[in-house]
């Protein structure tokens, strides 16, 4: 007896396979998105770590601290109203990041024509309220030796400060520097940034990363020191560069460079023409005097009297 065959709609097997593949793909995409979200999720320890730029914000200059010798000092004593200040936050027992930031600052400042303690000041504030005094002095001596231009005495111009939690937080909040203690790793989490303030203690520039090019540092100091006298060359350099807030760096402005170049060409042309005209006038003057002497001699030889 013949068995009846079951009728299958053409393409039904292929359709089921396509549907299964689509479902599998959706599962993979969903799992991948979930994993990506977990990987890119902000760790809890870093939720309150970052920088909020407070340009032109005033630092609380009467905040009390202690210097590397344990001597009480306020920020006001370190701001003379004449010189800009390079401001950094760190902690001196930091195993990696702080040392990298401070070393990068030293490397960049070594190639800046200005010298710390002369044309500008530098202040590093520890974010650890339990920072030991001997560690502060040791870190200061090490970095000043690496810098090699300011000596190592009390008036070297680079001040390393420690203070209690309230003092540290007051200055950090005013500067927009956000940090947090990681209890699990027993370390302070903080951003990598170098700040420059005006001589009056107002925030002027924020430079980011683990490298601080000397050109960016120099331009930042020039901008922050607008109240003091800077040379014509420094003004020209400052005119040709523009601060890019997105990249946190200074970029060369082509249009301004062209304007300066055109001005320089015009100045050279004017000077060349002035030299040419001066030469012509001198030659014409000598020719006129020679002609007058020759004419006078000729008149005297023929006996012509005035």
mmCIF file of C-alpha atoms in Angstrom:
data_model
loop_
_atom_site.group_PDB
_atom_site.id
_atom_site.type_symbol
_atom_site.label_atom_id
_atom_site.label_comp_id
_atom_site.label_asym_id
_atom_site.label_seq_id
_atom_site.Cartn_x
_atom_site.Cartn_y
_atom_site.Cartn_z
ATOM 1 C CA UNK A 1 0.000 0.000 0.000
ATOM 2 C CA UNK A 2 1.430 3.305 -1.046
ATOM 3 C CA UNK A 3 1.975 6.003 1.637
ATOM 4 C CA UNK A 4 0.744 9.457 0.874
ATOM 5 C CA UNK A 5 3.468 12.059 0.616
ATOM 6 C CA UNK A 6 3.263 15.136 2.791
ATOM 7 C CA UNK A 7 3.092 18.259 0.689
ATOM 8 C CA UNK A 8 5.580 20.965 1.590
ATOM 9 C CA UNK A 9 5.248 24.485 0.351
ATOM 10 C CA UNK A 10 8.171 25.346 -1.917
ATOM 11 C CA UNK A 11 10.833 27.430 -0.162
ATOM 12 C CA UNK A 12 9.520 26.754 3.354
ATOM 13 C CA UNK A 13 12.784 25.087 4.465
ATOM 14 C CA UNK A 14 14.856 27.980 3.074
ATOM 15 C CA UNK A 15 12.580 30.487 4.829
ATOM 16 C CA UNK A 16 13.026 28.749 8.166
ATOM 17 C CA UNK A 17 16.787 28.789 7.746
ATOM 18 C CA UNK A 18 16.788 32.491 6.932
ATOM 19 C CA UNK A 19 14.579 33.205 9.941
ATOM 20 C CA UNK A 20 16.883 31.214 12.218
ATOM 21 C CA UNK A 21 19.928 33.054 10.898
ATOM 22 C CA UNK A 22 18.261 36.412 11.485
ATOM 23 C CA UNK A 23 17.328 35.450 15.038
ATOM 24 C CA UNK A 24 20.871 34.255 15.732
ATOM 25 C CA UNK A 25 22.252 37.521 14.346
ATOM 26 C CA UNK A 26 19.927 39.552 16.552
ATOM 27 C CA UNK A 27 21.051 37.565 19.600
ATOM 28 C CA UNK A 28 24.718 38.156 18.737
ATOM 29 C CA UNK A 29 24.134 41.887 18.196
ATOM 30 C CA UNK A 30 22.226 42.181 21.472
ATOM 31 C CA UNK A 31 24.924 40.352 23.405
ATOM 32 C CA UNK A 32 27.655 42.395 21.730
ATOM 33 C CA UNK A 33 25.890 45.649 22.589
ATOM 34 C CA UNK A 34 25.470 44.528 26.174
ATOM 35 C CA UNK A 35 29.138 43.572 26.416
ATOM 36 C CA UNK A 36 30.203 46.847 24.763
ATOM 37 C CA UNK A 37 28.084 48.799 27.204
ATOM 38 C CA UNK A 38 29.670 46.962 30.117
ATOM 39 C CA UNK A 39 33.181 47.600 28.792
ATOM 40 C CA UNK A 40 32.510 51.274 28.113
ATOM 41 C CA UNK A 41 30.577 51.920 31.279
ATOM 42 C CA UNK A 42 32.264 54.531 33.429
ATOM 43 C CA UNK A 43 33.877 52.884 36.457
ATOM 44 C CA UNK A 44 32.311 54.094 39.667
ATOM 45 C CA UNK A 45 35.682 55.363 40.863
ATOM 46 C CA UNK A 46 35.910 57.713 37.864
ATOM 47 C CA UNK A 47 32.384 59.099 37.878
ATOM 48 C CA UNK A 48 33.506 62.242 39.687
ATOM 49 C CA UNK A 49 36.923 62.616 38.080
ATOM 50 C CA UNK A 50 37.534 65.165 35.341
ATOM 51 C CA UNK A 51 37.967 68.838 34.544
ATOM 52 C CA UNK A 52 35.359 71.579 34.339
ATOM 53 C CA UNK A 53 37.074 74.603 32.858
ATOM 54 C CA UNK A 54 36.449 77.730 34.921
ATOM 55 C CA UNK A 55 38.101 80.266 32.648
ATOM 56 C CA UNK A 56 38.548 83.619 34.416
ATOM 57 C CA UNK A 57 37.422 81.958 37.646
ATOM 58 C CA UNK A 58 39.107 83.340 40.739
ATOM 59 C CA UNK A 59 41.125 81.062 43.021
ATOM 60 C CA UNK A 60 40.570 81.511 46.783
ATOM 61 C CA UNK A 61 43.921 83.151 47.540
ATOM 62 C CA UNK A 62 43.461 83.231 51.307
ATOM 63 C CA UNK A 63 43.304 79.425 51.519
ATOM 64 C CA UNK A 64 45.889 78.138 54.053
ATOM 65 C CA UNK A 65 48.491 75.508 53.163
ATOM 66 C CA UNK A 66 51.938 74.347 54.281
ATOM 67 C CA UNK A 67 55.054 74.490 52.144
ATOM 68 C CA UNK A 68 57.681 71.728 51.803
ATOM 69 C CA UNK A 69 59.228 72.806 55.119
ATOM 70 C CA UNK A 70 55.917 72.725 56.986
ATOM 71 C CA UNK A 71 55.712 76.515 57.115
ATOM 72 C CA UNK A 72 52.152 77.964 56.971
ATOM 73 C CA UNK A 73 51.504 79.828 53.735
ATOM 74 C CA UNK A 74 48.516 81.146 51.786
ATOM 75 C CA UNK A 75 48.171 81.294 48.021
ATOM 76 C CA UNK A 76 48.069 85.082 48.226
ATOM 77 C CA UNK A 77 51.698 85.061 49.367
ATOM 78 C CA UNK A 78 52.662 83.214 46.180
ATOM 79 C CA UNK A 79 50.733 85.423 43.749
ATOM 80 C CA UNK A 80 52.518 88.761 43.363
ATOM 81 C CA UNK A 81 50.082 90.278 40.848
ATOM 82 C CA UNK A 82 52.872 90.602 38.277
ATOM 83 C CA UNK A 83 53.774 87.101 37.109
ATOM 84 C CA UNK A 84 51.583 84.238 35.826
ATOM 85 C CA UNK A 85 51.495 80.920 37.663
ATOM 86 C CA UNK A 86 51.647 77.317 36.454
ATOM 87 C CA UNK A 87 49.280 75.289 38.649
ATOM 88 C CA UNK A 88 49.265 71.496 38.974
ATOM 89 C CA UNK A 89 47.527 69.026 41.303
ATOM 90 C CA UNK A 90 49.167 65.735 42.240
ATOM 91 C CA UNK A 91 50.069 63.573 45.199
ATOM 92 C CA UNK A 92 53.638 62.675 45.873
ATOM 93 C CA UNK A 93 53.170 58.962 46.590
ATOM 94 C CA UNK A 94 51.376 58.412 43.267
ATOM 95 C CA UNK A 95 52.965 55.319 41.657
ATOM 96 C CA UNK A 96 52.670 56.354 38.007
ATOM 97 C CA UNK A 97 50.402 59.116 36.709
ATOM 98 C CA UNK A 98 51.407 62.068 38.912
ATOM 99 C CA UNK A 99 55.090 61.511 38.292
ATOM 100 C CA UNK A 100 54.434 61.362 34.557
ATOM 101 C CA UNK A 101 52.456 64.627 34.614
ATOM 102 C CA UNK A 102 55.037 66.484 36.710
ATOM 103 C CA UNK A 103 57.927 65.139 34.627
ATOM 104 C CA UNK A 104 56.107 66.208 31.456
ATOM 105 C CA UNK A 105 55.666 69.675 32.951
ATOM 106 C CA UNK A 106 59.387 69.860 33.740
ATOM 107 C CA UNK A 107 60.316 68.671 30.241
ATOM 108 C CA UNK A 108 58.135 71.315 28.616
ATOM 109 C CA UNK A 109 59.196 74.138 30.935
ATOM 110 C CA UNK A 110 62.891 73.422 30.353
ATOM 111 C CA UNK A 111 62.457 74.557 26.736
ATOM 112 C CA UNK A 112 60.504 77.703 27.609
ATOM 113 C CA UNK A 113 62.715 80.834 27.479
ATOM 114 C CA UNK A 114 61.207 82.118 30.717
ATOM 115 C CA UNK A 115 62.490 80.721 34.026
ATOM 116 C CA UNK A 116 60.353 79.669 36.979
ATOM 117 C CA UNK A 117 60.923 82.046 39.871
ATOM 118 C CA UNK A 118 61.777 84.929 37.521
ATOM 119 C CA UNK A 119 59.168 85.470 34.812
ATOM 120 C CA UNK A 120 56.570 83.120 36.333
ATOM 121 C CA UNK A 121 55.834 81.008 39.417
ATOM 122 C CA UNK A 122 54.800 77.355 39.716
ATOM 123 C CA UNK A 123 52.582 75.769 42.360
ATOM 124 C CA UNK A 124 51.896 72.067 42.894
ATOM 125 C CA UNK A 125 49.195 71.174 45.419
ATOM 126 C CA UNK A 126 48.934 67.663 46.825
ATOM 127 C CA UNK A 127 45.398 66.251 46.720
ATOM 128 C CA UNK A 128 46.271 63.880 49.585
ATOM 129 C CA UNK A 129 45.518 65.541 52.959
ATOM 130 C CA UNK A 130 47.770 62.966 54.677
ATOM 131 C CA UNK A 131 50.810 63.712 52.521
ATOM 132 C CA UNK A 132 54.014 63.296 54.584
ATOM 133 C CA UNK A 133 56.241 66.366 54.777
ATOM 134 C CA UNK A 134 59.441 64.489 53.945
ATOM 135 C CA UNK A 135 57.894 63.061 50.793
ATOM 136 C CA UNK A 136 56.846 66.571 49.725
ATOM 137 C CA UNK A 137 60.370 67.930 50.176
ATOM 138 C CA UNK A 138 61.885 64.947 48.370
ATOM 139 C CA UNK A 139 59.596 65.307 45.347
ATOM 140 C CA UNK A 140 60.291 69.041 45.160
ATOM 141 C CA UNK A 141 64.063 68.562 45.287
ATOM 142 C CA UNK A 142 63.890 65.847 42.619
ATOM 143 C CA UNK A 143 61.878 67.930 40.152
ATOM 144 C CA UNK A 144 63.909 71.097 40.704
ATOM 145 C CA UNK A 145 67.071 69.120 40.052
ATOM 146 C CA UNK A 146 65.517 67.772 36.853
ATOM 147 C CA UNK A 147 64.487 71.278 35.830
ATOM 148 C CA UNK A 148 67.985 72.539 36.545
ATOM 149 C CA UNK A 149 67.364 76.277 36.127
ATOM 150 C CA UNK A 150 65.841 77.521 39.364
ATOM 151 C CA UNK A 151 68.174 76.153 42.047
ATOM 152 C CA UNK A 152 66.854 74.161 44.983
ATOM 153 C CA UNK A 153 66.534 76.818 47.706
ATOM 154 C CA UNK A 154 63.402 78.150 49.331
ATOM 155 C CA UNK A 155 63.079 80.884 46.700
ATOM 156 C CA UNK A 156 63.367 78.554 43.730
ATOM 157 C CA UNK A 157 59.933 79.648 42.492
ATOM 158 C CA UNK A 158 58.266 76.209 42.385
ATOM 159 C CA UNK A 159 56.145 75.750 45.503
ATOM 160 C CA UNK A 160 54.983 72.317 46.666
ATOM 161 C CA UNK A 161 52.045 72.623 49.050
ATOM 162 C CA UNK A 162 50.088 70.349 51.351
ATOM 163 C CA UNK A 163 46.908 71.045 53.276
ATOM 164 C CA UNK A 164 43.788 69.624 54.830
ATOM 165 C CA UNK A 165 40.818 68.308 52.858
ATOM 166 C CA UNK A 166 38.911 71.601 53.042
ATOM 167 C CA UNK A 167 41.805 73.678 51.687
ATOM 168 C CA UNK A 168 42.552 71.245 48.879
ATOM 169 C CA UNK A 169 38.887 71.007 47.881
ATOM 170 C CA UNK A 170 38.438 74.802 47.936
ATOM 171 C CA UNK A 171 41.201 75.413 45.400
ATOM 172 C CA UNK A 172 40.410 72.330 43.300
ATOM 173 C CA UNK A 173 36.733 73.267 43.038
ATOM 174 C CA UNK A 174 37.606 76.816 42.036
ATOM 175 C CA UNK A 175 39.970 75.494 39.350
ATOM 176 C CA UNK A 176 37.462 72.858 38.138
ATOM 177 C CA UNK A 177 39.774 69.972 39.050
ATOM 178 C CA UNK A 178 37.687 66.906 40.033
ATOM 179 C CA UNK A 179 39.359 64.026 41.886
ATOM 180 C CA UNK A 180 38.301 61.125 44.091
ATOM 181 C CA UNK A 181 39.886 58.548 46.375
ATOM 182 C CA UNK A 182 39.695 54.941 45.163
ATOM 183 C CA UNK A 183 39.245 52.955 48.362
ATOM 184 C CA UNK A 184 39.665 49.628 46.590
ATOM 185 C CA UNK A 185 43.064 50.488 45.096
ATOM 186 C CA UNK A 186 44.097 52.878 47.867
ATOM 187 C CA UNK A 187 44.944 55.548 45.299
ATOM 188 C CA UNK A 188 43.678 58.952 44.215
ATOM 189 C CA UNK A 189 41.967 59.095 40.837
ATOM 190 C CA UNK A 190 42.488 62.393 39.025
ATOM 191 C CA UNK A 191 42.728 63.872 35.503
ATOM 192 C CA UNK A 192 45.961 64.746 33.688
ATOM 193 C CA UNK A 193 45.964 68.506 33.238
ATOM 194 C CA UNK A 194 48.254 71.493 33.694
ATOM 195 C CA UNK A 195 46.680 74.879 34.398
ATOM 196 C CA UNK A 196 47.964 78.420 33.954
ATOM 197 C CA UNK A 197 46.593 81.370 35.919
ATOM 198 C CA UNK A 198 46.921 85.115 35.646
ATOM 199 C CA UNK A 199 49.121 87.023 38.119
ATOM 200 C CA UNK A 200 45.930 87.800 40.067
ATOM 201 C CA UNK A 201 44.972 84.132 40.450
ATOM 202 C CA UNK A 202 42.319 83.819 37.712
ATOM 203 C CA UNK A 203 42.163 80.681 35.579
ATOM 204 C CA UNK A 204 43.582 81.382 32.117
ATOM 205 C CA UNK A 205 44.443 78.115 30.326
ATOM 206 C CA UNK A 206 44.061 74.329 30.645
ATOM 207 C CA UNK A 207 46.547 72.028 28.880
ATOM 208 C CA UNK A 208 45.796 68.295 28.791
ATOM 209 C CA UNK A 209 47.627 65.016 28.297
ATOM 210 C CA UNK A 210 50.932 63.496 29.263
ATOM 211 C CA UNK A 211 52.976 65.902 27.147
ATOM 212 C CA UNK A 212 53.066 69.669 27.425
ATOM 213 C CA UNK A 213 54.915 71.139 24.431
ATOM 214 C CA UNK A 214 57.104 74.116 25.251
ATOM 215 C CA UNK A 215 55.319 76.180 22.599
ATOM 216 C CA UNK A 216 51.928 75.626 24.283
ATOM 217 C CA UNK A 217 53.372 76.456 27.701
ATOM 218 C CA UNK A 218 55.051 79.598 26.398
ATOM 219 C CA UNK A 219 51.914 80.845 24.654
ATOM 220 C CA UNK A 220 49.798 80.059 27.708
ATOM 221 C CA UNK A 221 52.161 82.041 29.928
ATOM 222 C CA UNK A 222 52.191 84.920 27.447
ATOM 223 C CA UNK A 223 48.401 85.017 27.374
ATOM 224 C CA UNK A 224 48.156 84.825 31.148
ATOM 225 C CA UNK A 225 50.690 87.626 31.557
ATOM 226 C CA UNK A 226 48.919 90.169 29.358
ATOM 227 C CA UNK A 227 49.085 92.594 32.248
ATOM 228 C CA UNK A 228 52.893 92.591 32.240
ATOM 229 C CA UNK A 229 55.274 93.924 29.610
ATOM 230 C CA UNK A 230 56.149 91.437 26.875
ATOM 231 C CA UNK A 231 58.471 92.033 23.945
ATOM 232 C CA UNK A 232 57.403 92.791 20.382
ATOM 233 C CA UNK A 233 58.589 89.360 19.275
ATOM 234 C CA UNK A 234 56.479 87.707 21.994
ATOM 235 C CA UNK A 235 53.453 89.757 20.948
ATOM 236 C CA UNK A 236 54.021 88.674 17.351
ATOM 237 C CA UNK A 237 54.231 84.998 18.342
ATOM 238 C CA UNK A 238 51.059 85.325 20.402
ATOM 239 C CA UNK A 239 49.277 86.972 17.477
ATOM 240 C CA UNK A 240 50.114 84.097 15.118
ATOM 241 C CA UNK A 241 48.713 81.371 17.383
ATOM 242 C CA UNK A 242 45.190 80.609 18.540
ATOM 243 C CA UNK A 243 44.100 78.405 21.438
ATOM 244 C CA UNK A 244 41.962 75.454 20.356
ATOM 245 C CA UNK A 245 39.639 74.604 23.275
ATOM 246 C CA UNK A 246 38.686 71.264 21.701
ATOM 247 C CA UNK A 247 42.240 69.966 21.483
ATOM 248 C CA UNK A 248 43.532 71.923 24.471
ATOM 249 C CA UNK A 249 46.486 73.107 22.372
ATOM 250 C CA UNK A 250 47.641 76.129 20.432
ATOM 251 C CA UNK A 251 47.448 76.060 16.643
ATOM 252 C CA UNK A 252 49.087 78.242 14.037
ATOM 253 C CA UNK A 253 46.620 80.594 12.331
ATOM 254 C CA UNK A 254 47.479 80.648 8.622
ATOM 255 C CA UNK A 255 45.638 83.911 7.888
ATOM 256 C CA UNK A 256 47.496 85.764 10.609
ATOM 257 C CA UNK A 257 50.817 84.333 9.465
ATOM 258 C CA UNK A 258 50.020 85.578 5.934
ATOM 259 C CA UNK A 259 49.152 89.000 7.325
ATOM 260 C CA UNK A 260 52.413 89.117 9.252
ATOM 261 C CA UNK A 261 54.302 87.931 6.165
ATOM 262 C CA UNK A 262 52.645 90.577 3.990
ATOM 263 C CA UNK A 263 53.465 93.213 6.571
ATOM 264 C CA UNK A 264 57.069 92.047 6.705
ATOM 265 C CA UNK A 265 57.355 92.137 2.896
ATOM 266 C CA UNK A 266 55.879 95.643 2.834
ATOM 267 C CA UNK A 267 58.304 96.758 5.535
ATOM 268 C CA UNK A 268 61.281 95.325 3.638
ATOM 269 C CA UNK A 269 60.064 96.996 0.427
ATOM 270 C CA UNK A 270 59.687 100.351 2.171
ATOM 271 C CA UNK A 271 63.174 100.051 3.669
ATOM 272 C CA UNK A 272 64.647 99.104 0.284
ATOM 273 C CA UNK A 273 62.948 102.066 -1.400
ATOM 274 C CA UNK A 274 64.100 104.367 1.385
ATOM 275 C CA UNK A 275 67.689 103.201 0.909
ATOM 276 C CA UNK A 276 67.385 103.628 -2.867
ATOM 277 C CA UNK A 277 65.918 107.116 -2.572
ATOM 278 C CA UNK A 278 68.535 108.081 -0.020
ATOM 279 C CA UNK A 279 71.283 106.886 -2.329
ATOM 280 C CA UNK A 280 69.786 108.815 -5.226
ATOM 281 C CA UNK A 281 69.556 111.965 -3.156
ATOM 282 C CA UNK A 282 73.163 111.611 -2.043
ATOM 283 C CA UNK A 283 74.337 111.059 -5.619
ATOM 284 C CA UNK A 284 72.295 113.997 -6.912
ATOM 285 C CA UNK A 285 73.613 116.147 -4.100
ATOM 286 C CA UNK A 286 77.221 115.289 -4.897
ATOM 287 C CA UNK A 287 76.595 115.877 -8.613
ATOM 288 C CA UNK A 288 75.044 119.247 -7.904
ATOM 289 C CA UNK A 289 77.950 120.302 -5.700
ATOM 290 C CA UNK A 290 80.452 119.107 -8.328
ATOM 291 C CA UNK A 291 78.641 121.036 -11.048
ATOM 292 C CA UNK A 292 78.565 124.176 -8.901
ATOM 293 C CA UNK A 293 82.297 123.949 -8.207
ATOM 294 C CA UNK A 294 83.094 123.312 -11.860
ATOM 295 C CA UNK A 295 80.928 126.191 -13.002
ATOM 296 C CA UNK A 296 82.435 128.533 -10.446
ATOM 297 C CA UNK A 297 85.963 127.521 -11.484
ATOM 298 C CA UNK A 298 85.188 128.108 -15.133
ATOM 299 C CA UNK A 299 83.792 131.572 -14.431
ATOM 300 C CA UNK A 300 86.871 132.471 -12.429
ATOM 301 C CA UNK A 301 89.207 131.307 -15.191
ATOM 302 C CA UNK A 302 87.581 133.597 -17.772
ATOM 303 C CA UNK A 303 87.529 136.460 -15.331
ATOM 304 C CA UNK A 304 83.798 136.644 -14.850
ATOM 305 C CA UNK A 305 82.937 138.412 -11.678
ATOM 306 C CA UNK A 306 79.726 138.261 -9.690
#
